[in-house]
PDB file of C-alpha atoms in Angstrom:
ATOM      1  CA  MET R  18      56.068  26.168  94.468  1.00  0.00           C
ATOM      2  CA  LYS R  19      53.801  26.248  91.438  1.00  0.00           C
ATOM      3  CA  THR R  20      56.292  28.441  89.544  1.00  0.00           C
ATOM      4  CA  LYS R  21      59.132  26.036  90.259  1.00  0.00           C
ATOM      5  CA  LEU R  22      57.096  23.126  88.929  1.00  0.00           C
ATOM      6  CA  HIS R  23      56.330  25.174  85.831  1.00  0.00           C
ATOM      7  CA  TYR R  24      60.035  25.856  85.239  1.00  0.00           C
ATOM      8  CA  ILE R  25      60.887  22.177  85.757  1.00  0.00           C
ATOM      9  CA  ALA R  26      58.175  21.148  83.267  1.00  0.00           C
ATOM     10  CA  VAL R  27      59.458  23.647  80.690  1.00  0.00           C
ATOM     11  CA  LEU R  28      63.027  22.423  81.181  1.00  0.00           C
ATOM     12  CA  LEU R  29      61.954  18.799  80.723  1.00  0.00           C
ATOM     13  CA  LEU R  30      60.031  19.746  77.587  1.00  0.00           C
ATOM     14  CA  ILE R  31      63.078  21.524  76.155  1.00  0.00           C
ATOM     15  CA  LEU R  32      65.253  18.498  76.911  1.00  0.00           C
ATOM     16  CA  LEU R  33      62.696  16.207  75.268  1.00  0.00           C
ATOM     17  CA  ILE R  34      62.605  18.362  72.141  1.00  0.00           C
ATOM     18  CA  ALA R  35      66.415  18.492  72.015  1.00  0.00           C
ATOM     19  CA  GLY R  36      66.571  14.708  72.322  1.00  0.00           C
ATOM     20  CA  LEU R  37      64.011  14.280  69.560  1.00  0.00           C
ATOM     21  CA  SER R  38      65.935  16.693  67.375  1.00  0.00           C
ATOM     22  CA  LEU R  39      69.152  14.752  67.711  1.00  0.00           C
ATOM     23  CA  ALA R  40      67.448  11.399  67.142  1.00  0.00           C
ATOM     24  CA  ASN R  41      65.431  12.484  64.073  1.00  0.00           C
ATOM     25  CA  MET R  42      67.780  14.373  61.793  1.00  0.00           C
ATOM     26  CA  GLU R  43      67.089  12.342  58.642  1.00  0.00           C
ATOM     27  CA  THR R  44      65.084  13.896  55.821  1.00  0.00           C
ATOM     28  CA  VAL R  45      61.683  12.478  54.897  1.00  0.00           C
ATOM     29  CA  LYS R  46      59.668  12.843  51.721  1.00  0.00           C
ATOM     30  CA  ILE R  47      56.160  14.276  52.169  1.00  0.00           C
ATOM     31  CA  SER R  48      53.818  13.442  49.285  1.00  0.00           C
ATOM     32  CA  TYR R  49      50.576  15.235  48.515  1.00  0.00           C
ATOM     33  CA  LEU R  50      48.201  15.359  45.519  1.00  0.00           C
ATOM     34  CA  PHE R  51      50.315  17.467  43.181  1.00  0.00           C
ATOM     35  CA  GLY R  52      53.850  16.661  44.228  1.00  0.00           C
ATOM     36  CA  TYR R  53      56.136  16.210  47.173  1.00  0.00           C
ATOM     37  CA  PHE R  54      58.726  17.980  49.267  1.00  0.00           C
ATOM     38  CA  LYS R  55      61.433  16.949  51.680  1.00  0.00           C
ATOM     39  CA  LEU R  56      62.107  18.196  55.174  1.00  0.00           C
ATOM     40  CA  PRO R  57      63.776  16.955  58.363  1.00  0.00           C
ATOM     41  CA  LEU R  58      61.700  14.531  60.404  1.00  0.00           C
ATOM     42  CA  ILE R  59      61.963  16.675  63.536  1.00  0.00           C
ATOM     43  CA  ILE R  60      60.332  19.603  61.704  1.00  0.00           C
ATOM     44  CA  LEU R  61      57.475  17.333  60.680  1.00  0.00           C
ATOM     45  CA  ILE R  62      57.093  16.123  64.269  1.00  0.00           C
ATOM     46  CA  LEU R  63      57.104  19.685  65.617  1.00  0.00           C
ATOM     47  CA  ILE R  64      54.536  20.830  63.041  1.00  0.00           C
ATOM     48  CA  SER R  65      52.300  17.889  63.977  1.00  0.00           C
ATOM     49  CA  VAL R  66      52.596  18.684  67.691  1.00  0.00           C
ATOM     50  CA  LEU R  67      51.887  22.357  67.054  1.00  0.00           C
ATOM     51  CA  LEU R  68      48.797  21.603  64.958  1.00  0.00           C
ATOM     52  CA  GLY R  69      47.589  19.170  67.624  1.00  0.00           C
ATOM     53  CA  ALA R  70      48.025  21.813  70.316  1.00  0.00           C
ATOM     54  CA  ILE R  71      46.131  24.369  68.234  1.00  0.00           C
ATOM     55  CA  VAL R  72      43.230  21.974  67.633  1.00  0.00           C
ATOM     56  CA  ALA R  73      43.123  20.991  71.322  1.00  0.00           C
ATOM     57  CA  SER R  74      43.122  24.632  72.429  1.00  0.00           C
ATOM     58  CA  LEU R  75      40.328  25.489  69.981  1.00  0.00           C
ATOM     59  CA  ILE R  76      38.228  22.621  71.323  1.00  0.00           C
ATOM     60  CA  GLY R  77      38.987  23.710  74.878  1.00  0.00           C
ATOM     61  CA  MET R  78      38.095  27.301  74.021  1.00  0.00           C
ATOM     62  CA  GLY R  79      34.718  26.181  72.690  1.00  0.00           C
ATOM     63  CA  LYS R  80      33.973  24.281  75.892  1.00  0.00           C
ATOM     64  CA  HIS R  81      35.186  27.247  77.967  1.00  0.00           C
ATOM     65  CA  LEU R  82      32.837  29.611  76.139  1.00  0.00           C
ATOM     66  CA  ALA R  83      29.900  27.227  76.600  1.00  0.00           C
ATOM     67  CA  ILE R  84      30.563  26.968  80.343  1.00  0.00           C
ATOM     68  CA  LYS R  85      30.999  30.745  80.576  1.00  0.00           C
ATOM     69  CA  ASN R  86      27.607  31.313  78.922  1.00  0.00           C
ATOM     70  CA  GLU R  87      25.996  28.746  81.216  1.00  0.00           C
ATOM     71  CA  LEU R  88      27.463  30.518  84.256  1.00  0.00           C
ATOM     72  CA  LYS R  89      26.206  33.871  82.997  1.00  0.00           C
ATOM     73  CA  GLU R  90      22.670  32.516  82.639  1.00  0.00           C
ATOM     74  CA  ALA R  91      22.840  30.865  86.064  1.00  0.00           C
ATOM     75  CA  ARG R  92      23.865  34.181  87.615  1.00  0.00           C
ATOM     76  CA  LYS R  93      20.927  35.917  85.916  1.00  0.00           C
ATOM     77  CA  GLU R  94      18.566  33.243  87.231  1.00  0.00           C
ATOM     78  CA  LEU R  95      20.043  33.568  90.721  1.00  0.00           C
ATOM     79  CA  GLU R  96      19.580  37.340  90.636  1.00  0.00           C
ATOM     80  CA  LEU R  97      15.924  36.914  89.587  1.00  0.00           C
ATOM     81  CA  GLN R  98      15.343  34.425  92.414  1.00  0.00           C
ATOM     82  CA  LYS R  99      17.011  36.818  94.857  1.00  0.00           C
ATOM     83  CA  GLN R 100      14.753  39.677  93.740  1.00  0.00           C
ATOM     84  CA  LYS R 101      11.659  37.485  94.082  1.00  0.00           C
ATOM     85  CA  LEU R 102      12.716  36.407  97.558  1.00  0.00           C
ATOM     86  CA  GLU R 103      13.345  40.002  98.629  1.00  0.00           C
ATOM     87  CA  ALA R 104       9.945  41.048  97.286  1.00  0.00           C
ATOM     88  CA  THR R 105       8.281  38.183  99.154  1.00  0.00           C
ATOM     89  CA  LEU R 106      10.075  39.062 102.392  1.00  0.00           C
ATOM     90  CA  GLN R 107       9.010  42.722 102.102  1.00  0.00           C
ATOM     91  CA  GLN R 108       5.361  41.692 101.757  1.00  0.00           C
ATOM     92  CA  VAL R 109       5.518  39.650 104.957  1.00  0.00           C
TER      93      VAL R 109
END
């Protein structure tokens, strides 16, 4: 079921991109400090989406690593507590 939903989402995304491509074929002028260049609007949109996805994944990766480190420390603490409890139970 999950795979089917994934395929449907990918298909919808492809259709959305195709629709955007057909609707945004005109060329736009991109200006920067030392000049300018022209490219199709759809390319600019796709580059913007790609850069946004990269930034979002980098932010998500940072949060993932922080949570992973927190979990690692919690497991160490749990192991220490377990060892203390076992030592206490052996003394009784």
